[in-house]
Amino acid sequence: MRGAELVLDARAARGEGPLWDARDQRLIWVDIDTSTVHRYDPLTGCDQWQDVGQPVGAVALRADAGLVAAVRDGFAFIKPSHMTLVAPVEIEEMGNRMNDGKVDPAGRFWAGTMASDLKPGAGTLYRLDRNLRVHAMLRGVSISNGLDWSLDGRTMYYIDSATGGLDAFDYEPEDGALSRRRRIVEIHERDGVPDGMALDAEGFIWFALWGGGCVRRYTPSGSLAAVVELPVSQVTSCAFGGPELTDLYVTSARAGLSAEQLAREPAAGGLFRFKGQVAGRAPNRFLG
Ligand code: ZN
């Protein structure tokens, strides 16, 4: 399959969390390490950013305006002028921070943590309910990463990067409970580490391969269906956007690459777009 084009030479340390905002037709994304939330306008090529004051793993749209965010110390609301921590988590866990997150079909925001030194099992996947109460849904996570829900809303897909694969859970839409964890896709070490994820309108699963230089598409049962190649190795996440939701936006990271590697992949940290045939789904909004 044809590759993706560089649309923004962002040189992000750790570009992540792409999210399409249909209201103003912009692609929101974060650079975790520089504590910034970005808004990219595909029409003008302009990228505006906001410093939120602490590392930010993911953001999601709220019902009215503004964003809910998974920041280092927990869950926060972001407005154009400032950030407010609304539900702290793990502040006592020195060195842990929030990573990837997404809103479920019922309007709850999920995000998980990881240890900055990658200590195994130090993280937790949390659920922020509409009443702003936090529930620990999965403990012993190492690098909490991509997540998304099936078309019928009854399966949650989840990536703990350190486990080298993609898992599925039965998901109870009513109360947000998880059960029956099982492995759907196993990734060989030489192919990279699974990272951020997005489902398309056919229910197929797309996820980024950190260290693997690509995004892969899988059937709901876990068969490889397509590969989108990137000119960078540290591919972090993907999301559908554009007027018809058929543009797959892909984020990447520059952090940790040697001068030699950067010479080979000068676009590392850039934002990419793959114009495909398949449409994605509009992101859910946080209803709290
Ligand atoms: Zn990630």
PDB file of C-alpha atoms and ligand atoms in Angstrom:
ATOM      1  CA  MET A   1       0.000   0.000   0.000  1.00  0.00           C
ATOM      2  CA  ARG A   2       1.099   3.545  -0.825  1.00  0.00           C
ATOM      3  CA  GLY A   3       2.686   5.506   2.012  1.00  0.00           C
ATOM      4  CA  ALA A   4       1.790   8.586   3.977  1.00  0.00           C
ATOM      5  CA  GLU A   5       2.801  12.188   3.223  1.00  0.00           C
ATOM      6  CA  LEU A   6       4.403  14.567   5.693  1.00  0.00           C
ATOM      7  CA  VAL A   7       1.921  17.402   6.290  1.00  0.00           C
ATOM      8  CA  LEU A   8       3.621  19.134   9.216  1.00  0.00           C
ATOM      9  CA  ASP A   9       7.360  19.039   9.877  1.00  0.00           C
ATOM     10  CA  ALA A  10       6.622  19.411  13.593  1.00  0.00           C
ATOM     11  CA  ARG A  11       9.848  17.847  14.943  1.00  0.00           C
ATOM     12  CA  ALA A  12       7.877  16.784  18.005  1.00  0.00           C
ATOM     13  CA  ALA A  13       9.800  15.077  20.771  1.00  0.00           C
ATOM     14  CA  ARG A  14       6.885  12.690  21.325  1.00  0.00           C
ATOM     15  CA  GLY A  15       3.970  13.507  19.027  1.00  0.00           C
ATOM     16  CA  GLU A  16       0.893  11.561  20.139  1.00  0.00           C
ATOM     17  CA  GLY A  17      -2.860  11.522  20.625  1.00  0.00           C
ATOM     18  CA  PRO A  18      -4.216  12.682  17.233  1.00  0.00           C
ATOM     19  CA  LEU A  19      -7.903  13.640  17.414  1.00  0.00           C
ATOM     20  CA  TRP A  20     -10.147  15.145  14.738  1.00  0.00           C
ATOM     21  CA  ASP A  21     -12.288  18.115  15.764  1.00  0.00           C
ATOM     22  CA  ALA A  22     -15.028  18.248  13.132  1.00  0.00           C
ATOM     23  CA  ARG A  23     -16.470  21.535  14.428  1.00  0.00           C
ATOM     24  CA  ASP A  24     -13.501  23.582  13.313  1.00  0.00           C
ATOM     25  CA  GLN A  25     -12.003  20.967  10.955  1.00  0.00           C
ATOM     26  CA  ARG A  26      -8.679  20.771  12.805  1.00  0.00           C
ATOM     27  CA  LEU A  27      -6.458  17.946  13.903  1.00  0.00           C
ATOM     28  CA  ILE A  28      -5.629  18.154  17.584  1.00  0.00           C
ATOM     29  CA  TRP A  29      -2.486  16.354  18.761  1.00  0.00           C
ATOM     30  CA  VAL A  30      -0.074  16.515  21.686  1.00  0.00           C
ATOM     31  CA  ASP A  31       3.671  16.553  22.200  1.00  0.00           C
ATOM     32  CA  ILE A  32       3.903  14.749  25.533  1.00  0.00           C
ATOM     33  CA  ASP A  33       7.440  15.776  26.437  1.00  0.00           C
ATOM     34  CA  THR A  34       6.994  19.489  25.759  1.00  0.00           C
ATOM     35  CA  SER A  35       3.604  19.662  27.588  1.00  0.00           C
ATOM     36  CA  THR A  36       1.890  21.091  24.532  1.00  0.00           C
ATOM     37  CA  VAL A  37      -1.497  20.627  22.857  1.00  0.00           C
ATOM     38  CA  HIS A  38      -1.515  21.447  19.138  1.00  0.00           C
ATOM     39  CA  ARG A  39      -4.209  22.354  16.616  1.00  0.00           C
ATOM     40  CA  TYR A  40      -3.310  21.747  13.003  1.00  0.00           C
ATOM     41  CA  ASP A  41      -5.401  23.338  10.273  1.00  0.00           C
ATOM     42  CA  PRO A  42      -5.142  21.266   7.085  1.00  0.00           C
ATOM     43  CA  LEU A  43      -6.470  24.123   4.948  1.00  0.00           C
ATOM     44  CA  THR A  44      -3.766  26.627   5.889  1.00  0.00           C
ATOM     45  CA  GLY A  45      -1.056  24.255   7.131  1.00  0.00           C
ATOM     46  CA  CYS A  46      -0.959  26.319  10.296  1.00  0.00           C
ATOM     47  CA  ASP A  47      -0.236  24.665  13.658  1.00  0.00           C
ATOM     48  CA  GLN A  48      -1.132  26.509  16.882  1.00  0.00           C
ATOM     49  CA  TRP A  49      -0.001  25.212  20.240  1.00  0.00           C
ATOM     50  CA  GLN A  50      -0.721  25.732  23.908  1.00  0.00           C
ATOM     51  CA  ASP A  51       1.588  24.939  26.839  1.00  0.00           C
ATOM     52  CA  VAL A  52      -0.519  23.195  29.512  1.00  0.00           C
ATOM     53  CA  GLY A  53       2.201  23.126  32.156  1.00  0.00           C
ATOM     54  CA  GLN A  54       2.781  19.395  32.522  1.00  0.00           C
ATOM     55  CA  PRO A  55       3.304  16.390  30.215  1.00  0.00           C
ATOM     56  CA  VAL A  56       0.048  15.587  28.409  1.00  0.00           C
ATOM     57  CA  GLY A  57      -0.579  12.057  27.098  1.00  0.00           C
ATOM     58  CA  ALA A  58      -3.919  12.545  25.374  1.00  0.00           C
ATOM     59  CA  VAL A  59      -6.854  14.905  25.015  1.00  0.00           C
ATOM     60  CA  ALA A  60     -10.509  14.447  24.073  1.00  0.00           C
ATOM     61  CA  LEU A  61     -13.361  16.753  23.115  1.00  0.00           C
ATOM     62  CA  ARG A  62     -15.909  17.818  25.710  1.00  0.00           C
ATOM     63  CA  ALA A  63     -19.618  18.123  24.902  1.00  0.00           C
ATOM     64  CA  ASP A  64     -19.742  21.898  24.700  1.00  0.00           C
ATOM     65  CA  ALA A  65     -16.267  23.315  24.232  1.00  0.00           C
ATOM     66  CA  GLY A  66     -12.817  22.777  25.600  1.00  0.00           C
ATOM     67  CA  LEU A  67     -10.925  19.553  26.145  1.00  0.00           C
ATOM     68  CA  VAL A  68     -10.525  16.883  28.780  1.00  0.00           C
ATOM     69  CA  ALA A  69      -6.916  15.754  29.100  1.00  0.00           C
ATOM     70  CA  ALA A  70      -4.777  13.013  30.595  1.00  0.00           C
ATOM     71  CA  VAL A  71      -1.874  14.989  32.065  1.00  0.00           C
ATOM     72  CA  ARG A  72       1.012  13.838  34.249  1.00  0.00           C
ATOM     73  CA  ASP A  73      -0.928  14.184  37.516  1.00  0.00           C
ATOM     74  CA  GLY A  74      -4.335  12.952  36.376  1.00  0.00           C
ATOM     75  CA  PHE A  75      -7.381  14.215  34.524  1.00  0.00           C
ATOM     76  CA  ALA A  76      -7.713  17.883  33.632  1.00  0.00           C
ATOM     77  CA  PHE A  77      -9.917  20.294  31.730  1.00  0.00           C
ATOM     78  CA  ILE A  78      -8.190  22.511  29.209  1.00  0.00           C
ATOM     79  CA  LYS A  79      -9.520  25.878  28.127  1.00  0.00           C
ATOM     80  CA  PRO A  80      -7.756  28.287  25.790  1.00  0.00           C
ATOM     81  CA  SER A  81      -6.515  30.295  28.783  1.00  0.00           C
ATOM     82  CA  HIS A  82      -5.629  27.644  31.361  1.00  0.00           C
ATOM     83  CA  MET A  83      -5.679  24.049  32.584  1.00  0.00           C
ATOM     84  CA  THR A  84      -7.508  22.798  35.708  1.00  0.00           C
ATOM     85  CA  LEU A  85      -6.755  19.443  37.309  1.00  0.00           C
ATOM     86  CA  VAL A  86     -10.198  17.943  38.049  1.00  0.00           C
ATOM     87  CA  ALA A  87      -9.301  14.409  39.160  1.00  0.00           C
ATOM     88  CA  PRO A  88      -5.752  13.695  40.336  1.00  0.00           C
ATOM     89  CA  VAL A  89      -4.354  10.154  40.127  1.00  0.00           C
ATOM     90  CA  GLU A  90      -1.070   8.627  41.283  1.00  0.00           C
ATOM     91  CA  ILE A  91       0.459  11.945  42.292  1.00  0.00           C
ATOM     92  CA  GLU A  92       2.215   9.988  45.025  1.00  0.00           C
ATOM     93  CA  GLU A  93       3.738   7.607  42.458  1.00  0.00           C
ATOM     94  CA  MET A  94       6.909   9.454  41.680  1.00  0.00           C
ATOM     95  CA  GLY A  95       7.806   9.135  38.045  1.00  0.00           C
ATOM     96  CA  ASN A  96       4.438   7.876  36.797  1.00  0.00           C
ATOM     97  CA  ARG A  97       2.548   9.862  34.213  1.00  0.00           C
ATOM     98  CA  MET A  98      -0.608   9.610  32.139  1.00  0.00           C
ATOM     99  CA  ASN A  99      -0.254   8.281  28.618  1.00  0.00           C
ATOM    100  CA  ASP A 100      -2.821   7.472  25.886  1.00  0.00           C
ATOM    101  CA  GLY A 101      -6.572   7.955  26.362  1.00  0.00           C
ATOM    102  CA  LYS A 102      -9.953   7.987  24.596  1.00  0.00           C
ATOM    103  CA  VAL A 103     -13.668   8.547  25.230  1.00  0.00           C
ATOM    104  CA  ASP A 104     -15.964   5.498  25.181  1.00  0.00           C
ATOM    105  CA  PRO A 105     -19.375   5.389  23.425  1.00  0.00           C
ATOM    106  CA  ALA A 106     -21.093   6.373  26.712  1.00  0.00           C
ATOM    107  CA  GLY A 107     -19.039   9.559  27.095  1.00  0.00           C
ATOM    108  CA  ARG A 108     -16.555   8.384  29.756  1.00  0.00           C
ATOM    109  CA  PHE A 109     -12.868   9.218  29.314  1.00  0.00           C
ATOM    110  CA  TRP A 110     -10.317   6.426  29.696  1.00  0.00           C
ATOM    111  CA  ALA A 111      -6.561   6.899  30.085  1.00  0.00           C
ATOM    112  CA  GLY A 112      -3.732   4.924  31.562  1.00  0.00           C
ATOM    113  CA  THR A 113      -0.406   5.554  33.218  1.00  0.00           C
ATOM    114  CA  MET A 114       3.153   4.345  32.819  1.00  0.00           C
ATOM    115  CA  ALA A 115       6.410   4.734  34.725  1.00  0.00           C
ATOM    116  CA  SER A 116       8.858   7.177  33.134  1.00  0.00           C
ATOM    117  CA  ASP A 117      11.614   4.601  33.690  1.00  0.00           C
ATOM    118  CA  LEU A 118       9.370   1.946  32.055  1.00  0.00           C
ATOM    119  CA  LYS A 119       9.177  -0.071  35.280  1.00  0.00           C
ATOM    120  CA  PRO A 120       6.991  -3.092  34.432  1.00  0.00           C
ATOM    121  CA  GLY A 121       3.512  -3.256  35.936  1.00  0.00           C
ATOM    122  CA  ALA A 122       3.665   0.202  37.537  1.00  0.00           C
ATOM    123  CA  GLY A 123       0.746   1.640  35.576  1.00  0.00           C
ATOM    124  CA  THR A 124      -3.036   1.529  35.758  1.00  0.00           C
ATOM    125  CA  LEU A 125      -5.822   2.072  33.242  1.00  0.00           C
ATOM    126  CA  TYR A 126      -8.362   4.550  34.650  1.00  0.00           C
ATOM    127  CA  ARG A 127     -11.910   5.515  33.741  1.00  0.00           C
ATOM    128  CA  LEU A 128     -13.151   9.048  34.379  1.00  0.00           C
ATOM    129  CA  ASP A 129     -16.931   8.999  34.649  1.00  0.00           C
ATOM    130  CA  ARG A 130     -19.280  11.804  33.715  1.00  0.00           C
ATOM    131  CA  ASN A 131     -19.553  12.747  37.412  1.00  0.00           C
ATOM    132  CA  LEU A 132     -15.717  13.172  37.449  1.00  0.00           C
ATOM    133  CA  ARG A 133     -15.183  10.124  39.668  1.00  0.00           C
ATOM    134  CA  VAL A 134     -12.160   8.012  38.783  1.00  0.00           C
ATOM    135  CA  HIS A 135     -12.141   4.210  38.718  1.00  0.00           C
ATOM    136  CA  ALA A 136      -9.035   2.030  38.412  1.00  0.00           C
ATOM    137  CA  MET A 137     -10.107  -0.489  35.766  1.00  0.00           C
ATOM    138  CA  LEU A 138      -6.919  -2.438  35.143  1.00  0.00           C
ATOM    139  CA  ARG A 139      -3.843  -2.606  37.368  1.00  0.00           C
ATOM    140  CA  GLY A 140      -0.355  -3.920  36.645  1.00  0.00           C
ATOM    141  CA  VAL A 141      -0.150  -2.204  33.270  1.00  0.00           C
ATOM    142  CA  SER A 142       3.335  -1.349  31.981  1.00  0.00           C
ATOM    143  CA  ILE A 143       2.872   1.112  29.097  1.00  0.00           C
ATOM    144  CA  SER A 144      -0.838   1.924  28.831  1.00  0.00           C
ATOM    145  CA  ASN A 145      -1.473   2.873  25.227  1.00  0.00           C
ATOM    146  CA  GLY A 146      -4.050   2.731  22.430  1.00  0.00           C
ATOM    147  CA  LEU A 147      -7.673   1.896  23.054  1.00  0.00           C
ATOM    148  CA  ASP A 148     -10.946   1.995  21.143  1.00  0.00           C
ATOM    149  CA  TRP A 149     -14.384   0.379  21.005  1.00  0.00           C
ATOM    150  CA  SER A 150     -16.023  -1.913  18.464  1.00  0.00           C
ATOM    151  CA  LEU A 151     -18.887  -0.687  16.276  1.00  0.00           C
ATOM    152  CA  ASP A 152     -21.506  -2.319  18.532  1.00  0.00           C
ATOM    153  CA  GLY A 153     -19.810  -0.795  21.585  1.00  0.00           C
ATOM    154  CA  ARG A 154     -19.508  -4.170  23.330  1.00  0.00           C
ATOM    155  CA  THR A 155     -15.797  -4.835  22.843  1.00  0.00           C
ATOM    156  CA  MET A 156     -12.913  -2.669  24.023  1.00  0.00           C
ATOM    157  CA  TYR A 157      -9.568  -3.067  22.283  1.00  0.00           C
ATOM    158  CA  TYR A 158      -6.491  -2.193  24.294  1.00  0.00           C
ATOM    159  CA  ILE A 159      -2.725  -2.064  23.913  1.00  0.00           C
ATOM    160  CA  ASP A 160      -0.288  -2.370  26.794  1.00  0.00           C
ATOM    161  CA  SER A 161       2.799  -1.839  24.634  1.00  0.00           C
ATOM    162  CA  ALA A 162       5.075  -3.882  26.875  1.00  0.00           C
ATOM    163  CA  THR A 163       3.013  -7.018  26.215  1.00  0.00           C
ATOM    164  CA  GLY A 164       3.747  -6.814  22.470  1.00  0.00           C
ATOM    165  CA  GLY A 165       0.196  -7.162  21.268  1.00  0.00           C
ATOM    166  CA  LEU A 166      -3.405  -6.056  21.051  1.00  0.00           C
ATOM    167  CA  ASP A 167      -6.022  -7.366  23.479  1.00  0.00           C
ATOM    168  CA  ALA A 168      -9.799  -7.287  23.533  1.00  0.00           C
ATOM    169  CA  PHE A 169     -12.216  -7.168  26.484  1.00  0.00           C
ATOM    170  CA  ASP A 170     -15.940  -7.653  26.701  1.00  0.00           C
ATOM    171  CA  TYR A 171     -17.239  -4.213  27.528  1.00  0.00           C
ATOM    172  CA  GLU A 172     -20.487  -3.459  29.348  1.00  0.00           C
ATOM    173  CA  PRO A 173     -21.834  -0.159  27.930  1.00  0.00           C
ATOM    174  CA  GLU A 174     -24.196   0.358  30.863  1.00  0.00           C
ATOM    175  CA  ASP A 175     -21.646   0.494  33.683  1.00  0.00           C
ATOM    176  CA  GLY A 176     -18.338   0.497  31.773  1.00  0.00           C
ATOM    177  CA  ALA A 177     -17.140  -2.827  33.199  1.00  0.00           C
ATOM    178  CA  LEU A 178     -14.455  -4.960  31.529  1.00  0.00           C
ATOM    179  CA  SER A 179     -14.217  -8.750  31.420  1.00  0.00           C
ATOM    180  CA  ARG A 180     -12.789 -11.719  29.480  1.00  0.00           C
ATOM    181  CA  ARG A 181      -9.428 -10.305  28.341  1.00  0.00           C
ATOM    182  CA  ARG A 182      -7.985 -12.109  25.348  1.00  0.00           C
ATOM    183  CA  ARG A 183      -5.156 -11.614  22.840  1.00  0.00           C
ATOM    184  CA  ILE A 184      -6.193 -10.587  19.323  1.00  0.00           C
ATOM    185  CA  VAL A 185      -2.887  -9.676  17.630  1.00  0.00           C
ATOM    186  CA  GLU A 186       0.630 -10.712  18.591  1.00  0.00           C
ATOM    187  CA  ILE A 187       3.462  -8.507  17.252  1.00  0.00           C
ATOM    188  CA  HIS A 188       6.920  -9.981  16.758  1.00  0.00           C
ATOM    189  CA  GLU A 189       9.643  -7.944  18.447  1.00  0.00           C
ATOM    190  CA  ARG A 190      11.440  -7.283  15.155  1.00  0.00           C
ATOM    191  CA  ASP A 191       8.298  -5.570  13.771  1.00  0.00           C
ATOM    192  CA  GLY A 192       8.197  -2.912  16.502  1.00  0.00           C
ATOM    193  CA  VAL A 193       6.027  -2.186  19.517  1.00  0.00           C
ATOM    194  CA  PRO A 194       2.265  -1.565  19.231  1.00  0.00           C
ATOM    195  CA  ASP A 195       1.255   1.958  20.301  1.00  0.00           C
ATOM    196  CA  GLY A 196      -1.777   4.186  19.502  1.00  0.00           C
ATOM    197  CA  MET A 197      -4.954   2.902  17.864  1.00  0.00           C
ATOM    198  CA  ALA A 198      -8.083   3.843  15.894  1.00  0.00           C
ATOM    199  CA  LEU A 199     -10.999   1.789  14.612  1.00  0.00           C
ATOM    200  CA  ASP A 200     -12.520   2.583  11.215  1.00  0.00           C
ATOM    201  CA  ALA A 201     -16.177   2.600  10.149  1.00  0.00           C
ATOM    202  CA  GLU A 202     -15.890  -1.062   9.076  1.00  0.00           C
ATOM    203  CA  GLY A 203     -14.756  -2.087  12.535  1.00  0.00           C
ATOM    204  CA  PHE A 204     -11.194  -2.814  11.430  1.00  0.00           C
ATOM    205  CA  ILE A 205      -8.360  -1.883  13.783  1.00  0.00           C
ATOM    206  CA  TRP A 206      -5.463   0.424  12.846  1.00  0.00           C
ATOM    207  CA  PHE A 207      -2.473   0.795  15.136  1.00  0.00           C
ATOM    208  CA  ALA A 208       0.958   2.394  15.017  1.00  0.00           C
ATOM    209  CA  LEU A 209       4.169   0.411  15.398  1.00  0.00           C
ATOM    210  CA  TRP A 210       6.808   2.267  17.420  1.00  0.00           C
ATOM    211  CA  GLY A 211      10.162   1.214  16.014  1.00  0.00           C
ATOM    212  CA  GLY A 212       8.365  -0.425  13.082  1.00  0.00           C
ATOM    213  CA  GLY A 213       7.884   2.609  10.816  1.00  0.00           C
ATOM    214  CA  CYS A 214       4.293   1.822   9.875  1.00  0.00           C
ATOM    215  CA  VAL A 215       0.619   1.686  10.747  1.00  0.00           C
ATOM    216  CA  ARG A 216      -1.113  -1.654  10.298  1.00  0.00           C
ATOM    217  CA  ARG A 217      -4.766  -2.438   9.687  1.00  0.00           C
ATOM    218  CA  TYR A 218      -6.291  -5.606  11.141  1.00  0.00           C
ATOM    219  CA  THR A 219      -9.667  -7.317  10.859  1.00  0.00           C
ATOM    220  CA  PRO A 220     -11.710  -7.472  14.095  1.00  0.00           C
ATOM    221  CA  SER A 221     -10.545 -11.075  14.510  1.00  0.00           C
ATOM    222  CA  GLY A 222      -6.878 -10.120  14.168  1.00  0.00           C
ATOM    223  CA  SER A 223      -5.802 -10.850  10.568  1.00  0.00           C
ATOM    224  CA  LEU A 224      -3.451  -8.365   8.916  1.00  0.00           C
ATOM    225  CA  ALA A 225      -5.359  -6.454   6.218  1.00  0.00           C
ATOM    226  CA  ALA A 226      -3.067  -3.553   5.188  1.00  0.00           C
ATOM    227  CA  VAL A 227       0.170  -1.730   5.994  1.00  0.00           C
ATOM    228  CA  VAL A 228       0.836   2.013   5.616  1.00  0.00           C
ATOM    229  CA  GLU A 229       4.573   2.751   5.503  1.00  0.00           C
ATOM    230  CA  LEU A 230       6.044   5.882   7.098  1.00  0.00           C
ATOM    231  CA  PRO A 231       9.475   7.458   6.413  1.00  0.00           C
ATOM    232  CA  VAL A 232      10.129   7.501  10.173  1.00  0.00           C
ATOM    233  CA  SER A 233      10.656   4.648  12.633  1.00  0.00           C
ATOM    234  CA  GLN A 234       9.007   5.894  15.841  1.00  0.00           C
ATOM    235  CA  VAL A 235       5.368   5.936  14.743  1.00  0.00           C
ATOM    236  CA  THR A 236       3.138   6.619  17.739  1.00  0.00           C
ATOM    237  CA  SER A 237      -0.570   6.867  16.930  1.00  0.00           C
ATOM    238  CA  CYS A 238      -3.258   7.425  14.308  1.00  0.00           C
ATOM    239  CA  ALA A 239      -6.735   8.944  13.945  1.00  0.00           C
ATOM    240  CA  PHE A 240      -9.160   9.555  11.115  1.00  0.00           C
ATOM    241  CA  GLY A 241      -9.916  13.112  10.078  1.00  0.00           C
ATOM    242  CA  GLY A 242     -10.686  15.363   7.158  1.00  0.00           C
ATOM    243  CA  PRO A 243     -14.098  16.443   5.787  1.00  0.00           C
ATOM    244  CA  GLU A 244     -15.081  12.828   4.956  1.00  0.00           C
ATOM    245  CA  LEU A 245     -13.074  11.229   7.789  1.00  0.00           C
ATOM    246  CA  THR A 246     -11.029   9.349   5.201  1.00  0.00           C
ATOM    247  CA  ASP A 247      -7.662  10.963   6.023  1.00  0.00           C
ATOM    248  CA  LEU A 248      -5.627   8.894   8.441  1.00  0.00           C
ATOM    249  CA  TYR A 249      -3.434  11.246  10.463  1.00  0.00           C
ATOM    250  CA  VAL A 250      -0.326   9.709  12.006  1.00  0.00           C
ATOM    251  CA  THR A 251       1.931  11.138  14.724  1.00  0.00           C
ATOM    252  CA  SER A 252       5.598  10.314  15.354  1.00  0.00           C
ATOM    253  CA  ALA A 253       8.429  10.940  17.788  1.00  0.00           C
ATOM    254  CA  ARG A 254      11.950  12.316  17.567  1.00  0.00           C
ATOM    255  CA  ALA A 255      12.991  11.622  21.164  1.00  0.00           C
ATOM    256  CA  GLY A 256      15.829   9.190  21.668  1.00  0.00           C
ATOM    257  CA  LEU A 257      17.023   9.066  18.064  1.00  0.00           C
ATOM    258  CA  SER A 258      20.773   9.465  17.480  1.00  0.00           C
ATOM    259  CA  ALA A 259      22.212  12.100  15.121  1.00  0.00           C
ATOM    260  CA  GLU A 260      22.852   9.290  12.660  1.00  0.00           C
ATOM    261  CA  GLN A 261      19.240   8.086  12.821  1.00  0.00           C
ATOM    262  CA  LEU A 262      17.951  11.644  12.469  1.00  0.00           C
ATOM    263  CA  ALA A 263      20.026  12.055   9.320  1.00  0.00           C
ATOM    264  CA  ARG A 264      18.321   8.947   7.926  1.00  0.00           C
ATOM    265  CA  GLU A 265      14.826  10.058   8.991  1.00  0.00           C
ATOM    266  CA  PRO A 266      14.782  13.876   9.042  1.00  0.00           C
ATOM    267  CA  ALA A 267      10.966  13.947   9.247  1.00  0.00           C
ATOM    268  CA  ALA A 268      10.958  12.191  12.643  1.00  0.00           C
ATOM    269  CA  GLY A 269       8.496  13.915  14.957  1.00  0.00           C
ATOM    270  CA  GLY A 270       6.377  15.005  12.005  1.00  0.00           C
ATOM    271  CA  LEU A 271       2.635  14.743  11.438  1.00  0.00           C
ATOM    272  CA  PHE A 272       1.674  12.558   8.466  1.00  0.00           C
ATOM    273  CA  ARG A 273      -1.486  11.933   6.458  1.00  0.00           C
ATOM    274  CA  PHE A 274      -2.550   8.873   4.537  1.00  0.00           C
ATOM    275  CA  LYS A 275      -5.414   9.384   2.105  1.00  0.00           C
ATOM    276  CA  GLY A 276      -7.222   6.076   2.046  1.00  0.00           C
ATOM    277  CA  GLN A 277     -10.531   4.628   0.833  1.00  0.00           C
ATOM    278  CA  VAL A 278     -11.851   3.701   4.249  1.00  0.00           C
ATOM    279  CA  ALA A 279     -13.607   6.194   6.500  1.00  0.00           C
ATOM    280  CA  GLY A 280     -13.070   6.439  10.217  1.00  0.00           C
ATOM    281  CA  ARG A 281     -15.526   7.424  12.913  1.00  0.00           C
ATOM    282  CA  ALA A 282     -15.930  10.782  14.586  1.00  0.00           C
ATOM    283  CA  PRO A 283     -14.462  10.718  18.105  1.00  0.00           C
ATOM    284  CA  ASN A 284     -16.848  10.431  21.078  1.00  0.00           C
ATOM    285  CA  ARG A 285     -17.184  13.466  23.326  1.00  0.00           C
ATOM    286  CA  PHE A 286     -16.644  13.421  27.070  1.00  0.00           C
ATOM    287  CA  LEU A 287     -20.024  14.062  28.695  1.00  0.00           C
ATOM    288  CA  GLY A 288     -18.788  15.239  32.091  1.00  0.00           C
TER     289      GLY A 288
HETATM  290 ZN    ZN B   1       1.259   5.968  22.693  1.00  0.00          ZN
END
